[in-house]
Amino acid sequence: MPVFETTQKMYEVLGNLFKHLANHPDSGPKFREAGIDIHFSITDPEGDIWLTRAGDVICGKLDLKATVEMSLSGDSCHQFWMKELSLPIALAKGKIKAKGPMGKILKLLPILKPAYEAYPDIARNHGIGVS
Amino acid sequence: MSYLELNIDLTDEQNAIKIQAHKFAAEILRPAGLELDKISDPEDVIKSTVYWSAMKKAYELGYHNTLMPDSYGGLGLDPLDIHLVFEELGWGSADLALSIGVACFPAFFASMLPNDILEQNIIYPYCQNTDATFVGCWAITEPNHGTDQLCPKTEVFHDPSIKGQLRARLDGDQWVINGQKSAWVSNGPVATHALAYLSLDPAMGLAGGGICIIPLNASGVSKGRALNKMGQRALPQGEIYFDDVRVPHDYMLVDQESYETMVDLTLATANAAMGAVFTGAARAAYEEALKYSKERIQGGKALFEHQIIKHKLFNMFMKIEAARALSRAAMIYNYNNTPPSIQYSIASKVFCTNTAFEVSNEALQMFGGYGLSKEYTIEKIFRDTRAALIEDGVNDSLMLIGAHSL
Ligand SMILES: Cc1cc2nc3c(=O)[nH]c(=O)nc-3n(C[C@H](O)[C@H](O)[C@H](O)COP(=O)(O)OP(=O)(O)OC[C@H]3O[C@@H](n4cnc5c(N)ncnc54)[C@H](O)[C@@H]3O)c2cc1C
């Protein structure tokens, strides 16, 4: 059974997470300055989440060319934000594929910090079991 | 000398990046490389103000940050921009280009796996450094394991009878490191930090490795003499020994679970950069030959006016254009896709270094006896490009590794 039982549930949890990031006093402005459109292309459950350069979070299809595209499963998403899946291990196990200039992907990593901190609570608030 | 830019989509900013890098290569790297090449004892190269002035200028201008993301103060360049820079630096002096290029390895890998300690101790201090007092190296090959260390995803890599010569074991919250790396570690003699590829679980063979940042001022680190070699003499190389060296737990970036994938990614990144640098070196050799062919008179006319010479020059020109096209494409693809497709980086490295050697060999021939004289730049480029056929993996062996992905 996937961590996110439905696409809707996944949109609620991850959508909230990215909204938290976009509104974060430190990371929000940094993200907008970075001028990057990220597309998470998710399987199991199927879904698309966008975090646009304007700081908008959009769940669903969007006719936009992403700067960075991350392809991964819903479970890998959950593990990644829980810090249970590091990038090298995700790559080693073929769990994440990233498309986009390496420099831009590396630039994102420090900006994502508040999302790691916020995720366990957000997941818990949506009834996702978090150890 | 510049070349006709075939990419009609190059932006003004990219053109400016290319022009600036060329200026630095022509004014700083070329003269420094030629001067350092003449120093007979490589120990004197690493003490030379010529080497350090060139490195400091590179740091001042930010070229040590070519691969670093701008969130940490790096240049934040796109893959094509990176290629433009590396080609020009390679045109200036391939050895110094590589010394500058490899300097970022510890900080660059730390930026892939950032944590507070790495940001504070490694990433920011490196990016903010402007006087070349933070210099990195990539310590992977060992006296007994050269090609062996660079063949991820092959049987050899998983052979438990092949054991690495640099081991790390965990003791509380520190790693304790013992062993040595080969005399070929680029920047070894001048580096302040190593990105060390070492053995964590010898039962897994070389695949049981880890990637660790080791500050080289740590107690128990010692270095061998700077290596005396045929080419790339401005690139300091030498052994590093580790005797009960202790580093914080957080400095181990990767363990055996993902080591092989990260070696693959490292080789794909480094080989793509080699393709760009040696496209530049090939171009440098060609330009020397073209200029000389228009000056030297034999048979009553300039060499260039002889049909066989024109034919050879055109052959060089074609090969360099092909090298640039392949190395740009491989870098753009592989620096845009994680995990990368290593076969394209290897194809780029092998093709471009072979091209650089073939072109510099033909160019030297065109100089006749003068080509053998140290008075002429081509003599150095020839030796530098010869070394490139072995550097970052022997070309024959790399082709076998690349073939695994076909
Ligand atoms: C200029 C330069 C810069 C370098 N920079 C660095 C650096 O920054 N860091 C670092 O750690 N190392 C560095 N190296 C080391 C370099 O990576 C090695 O020299 C290279 O990988 C080859 O290893 P080796 O010299 O031990 O040769 P070997 O591995 O001993 O190979 C000897 C010959 O045997 C062939 N061979 C090996 N294995 C096989 C096989 N399985 N089947 C068939 N043939 C085989 C090879 O193709 C080669 O022709 C550098 C080397 C040079 C020349």
PDB file of N, CA and C in Angstrom, chain A residues 29-68:
ATOM      1  N   PRO A  29      11.659  33.789  -0.518  1.00  0.00           N
ATOM      2  CA  PRO A  29      12.269  34.776  -1.425  1.00  0.00           C
ATOM      3  C   PRO A  29      13.444  34.185  -2.211  1.00  0.00           C
ATOM      4  N   LYS A  30      14.238  33.328  -1.547  1.00  0.00           N
ATOM      5  CA  LYS A  30      15.390  32.729  -2.254  1.00  0.00           C
ATOM      6  C   LYS A  30      14.896  31.894  -3.431  1.00  0.00           C
ATOM      7  N   PHE A  31      13.813  31.167  -3.203  1.00  0.00           N
ATOM      8  CA  PHE A  31      13.288  30.330  -4.280  1.00  0.00           C
ATOM      9  C   PHE A  31      12.807  31.200  -5.441  1.00  0.00           C
ATOM     10  N   ARG A  32      12.096  32.258  -5.122  1.00  0.00           N
ATOM     11  CA  ARG A  32      11.579  33.121  -6.191  1.00  0.00           C
ATOM     12  C   ARG A  32      12.736  33.782  -6.958  1.00  0.00           C
ATOM     13  N   GLU A  33      13.766  34.147  -6.220  1.00  0.00           N
ATOM     14  CA  GLU A  33      14.954  34.737  -6.875  1.00  0.00           C
ATOM     15  C   GLU A  33      15.617  33.739  -7.822  1.00  0.00           C
ATOM     16  N   ALA A  34      15.540  32.470  -7.453  1.00  0.00           N
ATOM     17  CA  ALA A  34      16.242  31.441  -8.231  1.00  0.00           C
ATOM     18  C   ALA A  34      15.658  31.284  -9.642  1.00  0.00           C
ATOM     19  N   GLY A  35      14.405  31.697  -9.817  1.00  0.00           N
ATOM     20  CA  GLY A  35      13.794  31.647 -11.145  1.00  0.00           C
ATOM     21  C   GLY A  35      13.693  30.231 -11.719  1.00  0.00           C
ATOM     22  N   ILE A  36      13.284  29.283 -10.868  1.00  0.00           N
ATOM     23  CA  ILE A  36      13.237  27.883 -11.307  1.00  0.00           C
ATOM     24  C   ILE A  36      11.786  27.369 -11.234  1.00  0.00           C
ATOM     25  N   ASP A  37      11.341  26.701 -12.292  1.00  0.00           N
ATOM     26  CA  ASP A  37      10.048  26.004 -12.243  1.00  0.00           C
ATOM     27  C   ASP A  37      10.339  24.526 -12.037  1.00  0.00           C
ATOM     28  N   ILE A  38       9.854  23.971 -10.911  1.00  0.00           N
ATOM     29  CA  ILE A  38      10.112  22.546 -10.657  1.00  0.00           C
ATOM     30  C   ILE A  38       8.844  21.746 -10.923  1.00  0.00           C
ATOM     31  N   HIS A  39       9.035  20.630 -11.576  1.00  0.00           N
ATOM     32  CA  HIS A  39       7.913  19.723 -11.827  1.00  0.00           C
ATOM     33  C   HIS A  39       8.229  18.381 -11.179  1.00  0.00           C
ATOM     34  N   PHE A  40       7.396  17.961 -10.250  1.00  0.00           N
ATOM     35  CA  PHE A  40       7.527  16.611  -9.690  1.00  0.00           C
ATOM     36  C   PHE A  40       6.568  15.721 -10.458  1.00  0.00           C
ATOM     37  N   SER A  41       7.138  14.771 -11.172  1.00  0.00           N
ATOM     38  CA  SER A  41       6.302  13.847 -11.922  1.00  0.00           C
ATOM     39  C   SER A  41       6.257  12.558 -11.112  1.00  0.00           C
ATOM     40  N   ILE A  42       5.094  12.297 -10.541  1.00  0.00           N
ATOM     41  CA  ILE A  42       5.023  11.243  -9.515  1.00  0.00           C
ATOM     42  C   ILE A  42       4.213  10.043 -10.011  1.00  0.00           C
ATOM     43  N   THR A  43       4.708   8.853  -9.613  1.00  0.00           N
ATOM     44  CA  THR A  43       3.970   7.632  -9.917  1.00  0.00           C
ATOM     45  C   THR A  43       3.536   6.998  -8.594  1.00  0.00           C
ATOM     46  N   ASP A  44       2.474   6.244  -8.662  1.00  0.00           N
ATOM     47  CA  ASP A  44       2.069   5.443  -7.505  1.00  0.00           C
ATOM     48  C   ASP A  44       1.870   6.251  -6.227  1.00  0.00           C
ATOM     49  N   PRO A  45       0.861   7.048  -6.087  1.00  0.00           N
ATOM     50  CA  PRO A  45      -0.187   7.356  -7.063  1.00  0.00           C
ATOM     51  C   PRO A  45       0.305   8.371  -8.112  1.00  0.00           C
ATOM     52  N   GLU A  46      -0.332   8.282  -9.271  1.00  0.00           N
ATOM     53  CA  GLU A  46       0.033   9.180 -10.374  1.00  0.00           C
ATOM     54  C   GLU A  46      -0.292  10.623 -10.006  1.00  0.00           C
ATOM     55  N   GLY A  47       0.580  11.524 -10.329  1.00  0.00           N
ATOM     56  CA  GLY A  47       0.277  12.938 -10.071  1.00  0.00           C
ATOM     57  C   GLY A  47       1.385  13.856 -10.551  1.00  0.00           C
ATOM     58  N   ASP A  48       1.067  15.112 -10.641  1.00  0.00           N
ATOM     59  CA  ASP A  48       2.048  16.124 -11.033  1.00  0.00           C
ATOM     60  C   ASP A  48       1.936  17.283 -10.062  1.00  0.00           C
ATOM     61  N   ILE A  49       3.075  17.679  -9.532  1.00  0.00           N
ATOM     62  CA  ILE A  49       3.064  18.867  -8.661  1.00  0.00           C
ATOM     63  C   ILE A  49       4.089  19.843  -9.195  1.00  0.00           C
ATOM     64  N   TRP A  50       3.670  21.088  -9.266  1.00  0.00           N
ATOM     65  CA  TRP A  50       4.550  22.143  -9.772  1.00  0.00           C
ATOM     66  C   TRP A  50       4.813  23.170  -8.691  1.00  0.00           C
ATOM     67  N   LEU A  51       6.034  23.612  -8.631  1.00  0.00           N
ATOM     68  CA  LEU A  51       6.367  24.761  -7.808  1.00  0.00           C
ATOM     69  C   LEU A  51       6.970  25.751  -8.794  1.00  0.00           C
ATOM     70  N   THR A  52       6.212  26.797  -9.077  1.00  0.00           N
ATOM     71  CA  THR A  52       6.664  27.712 -10.142  1.00  0.00           C
ATOM     72  C   THR A  52       7.582  28.789  -9.568  1.00  0.00           C
ATOM     73  N   ARG A  53       8.259  29.459 -10.476  1.00  0.00           N
ATOM     74  CA  ARG A  53       9.219  30.497 -10.053  1.00  0.00           C
ATOM     75  C   ARG A  53       8.530  31.642  -9.304  1.00  0.00           C
ATOM     76  N   ALA A  54       7.219  31.779  -9.528  1.00  0.00           N
ATOM     77  CA  ALA A  54       6.487  32.826  -8.811  1.00  0.00           C
ATOM     78  C   ALA A  54       6.159  32.393  -7.385  1.00  0.00           C
ATOM     79  N   GLY A  55       6.434  31.127  -7.085  1.00  0.00           N
ATOM     80  CA  GLY A  55       6.136  30.610  -5.754  1.00  0.00           C
ATOM     81  C   GLY A  55       4.747  29.980  -5.678  1.00  0.00           C
ATOM     82  N   ASP A  56       4.094  29.783  -6.841  1.00  0.00           N
ATOM     83  CA  ASP A  56       2.778  29.135  -6.839  1.00  0.00           C
ATOM     84  C   ASP A  56       2.937  27.619  -6.807  1.00  0.00           C
ATOM     85  N   VAL A  57       2.048  26.978  -6.042  1.00  0.00           N
ATOM     86  CA  VAL A  57       2.051  25.517  -5.995  1.00  0.00           C
ATOM     87  C   VAL A  57       0.846  25.031  -6.784  1.00  0.00           C
ATOM     88  N   ILE A  58       1.078  24.248  -7.795  1.00  0.00           N
ATOM     89  CA  ILE A  58      -0.024  23.785  -8.643  1.00  0.00           C
ATOM     90  C   ILE A  58      -0.007  22.260  -8.699  1.00  0.00           C
ATOM     91  N   CYS A  59      -1.126  21.673  -8.315  1.00  0.00           N
ATOM     92  CA  CYS A  59      -1.222  20.215  -8.366  1.00  0.00           C
ATOM     93  C   CYS A  59      -2.012  19.851  -9.620  1.00  0.00           C
ATOM     94  N   GLY A  60      -1.409  19.048 -10.481  1.00  0.00           N
ATOM     95  CA  GLY A  60      -2.062  18.650 -11.723  1.00  0.00           C
ATOM     96  C   GLY A  60      -1.219  19.054 -12.915  1.00  0.00           C
ATOM     97  N   LYS A  61      -1.750  18.745 -14.098  1.00  0.00           N
ATOM     98  CA  LYS A  61      -1.005  19.023 -15.340  1.00  0.00           C
ATOM     99  C   LYS A  61      -0.878  20.526 -15.565  1.00  0.00           C
ATOM    100  N   LEU A  62       0.245  20.916 -16.145  1.00  0.00           N
ATOM    101  CA  LEU A  62       0.470  22.328 -16.443  1.00  0.00           C
ATOM    102  C   LEU A  62       1.233  22.396 -17.749  1.00  0.00           C
ATOM    103  N   ASP A  63       0.828  23.314 -18.617  1.00  0.00           N
ATOM    104  CA  ASP A  63       1.499  23.425 -19.914  1.00  0.00           C
ATOM    105  C   ASP A  63       2.685  24.389 -19.777  1.00  0.00           C
ATOM    106  N   LEU A  64       3.764  23.858 -19.202  1.00  0.00           N
ATOM    107  CA  LEU A  64       4.922  24.707 -18.907  1.00  0.00           C
ATOM    108  C   LEU A  64       6.168  23.837 -19.066  1.00  0.00           C
ATOM    109  N   LYS A  65       7.245  24.455 -19.520  1.00  0.00           N
ATOM    110  CA  LYS A  65       8.497  23.696 -19.612  1.00  0.00           C
ATOM    111  C   LYS A  65       9.238  23.880 -18.290  1.00  0.00           C
ATOM    112  N   ALA A  66       9.427  22.775 -17.583  1.00  0.00           N
ATOM    113  CA  ALA A  66      10.064  22.871 -16.263  1.00  0.00           C
ATOM    114  C   ALA A  66      11.559  23.134 -16.407  1.00  0.00           C
ATOM    115  N   THR A  67      12.122  23.881 -15.447  1.00  0.00           N
ATOM    116  CA  THR A  67      13.575  24.039 -15.402  1.00  0.00           C
ATOM    117  C   THR A  67      14.184  22.751 -14.844  1.00  0.00           C
ATOM    118  N   VAL A  68      13.522  22.237 -13.821  1.00  0.00           N
ATOM    119  CA  VAL A  68      13.992  21.001 -13.185  1.00  0.00           C
ATOM    120  C   VAL A  68      12.812  20.042 -13.098  1.00  0.00           C
TER     121      VAL A  68
END
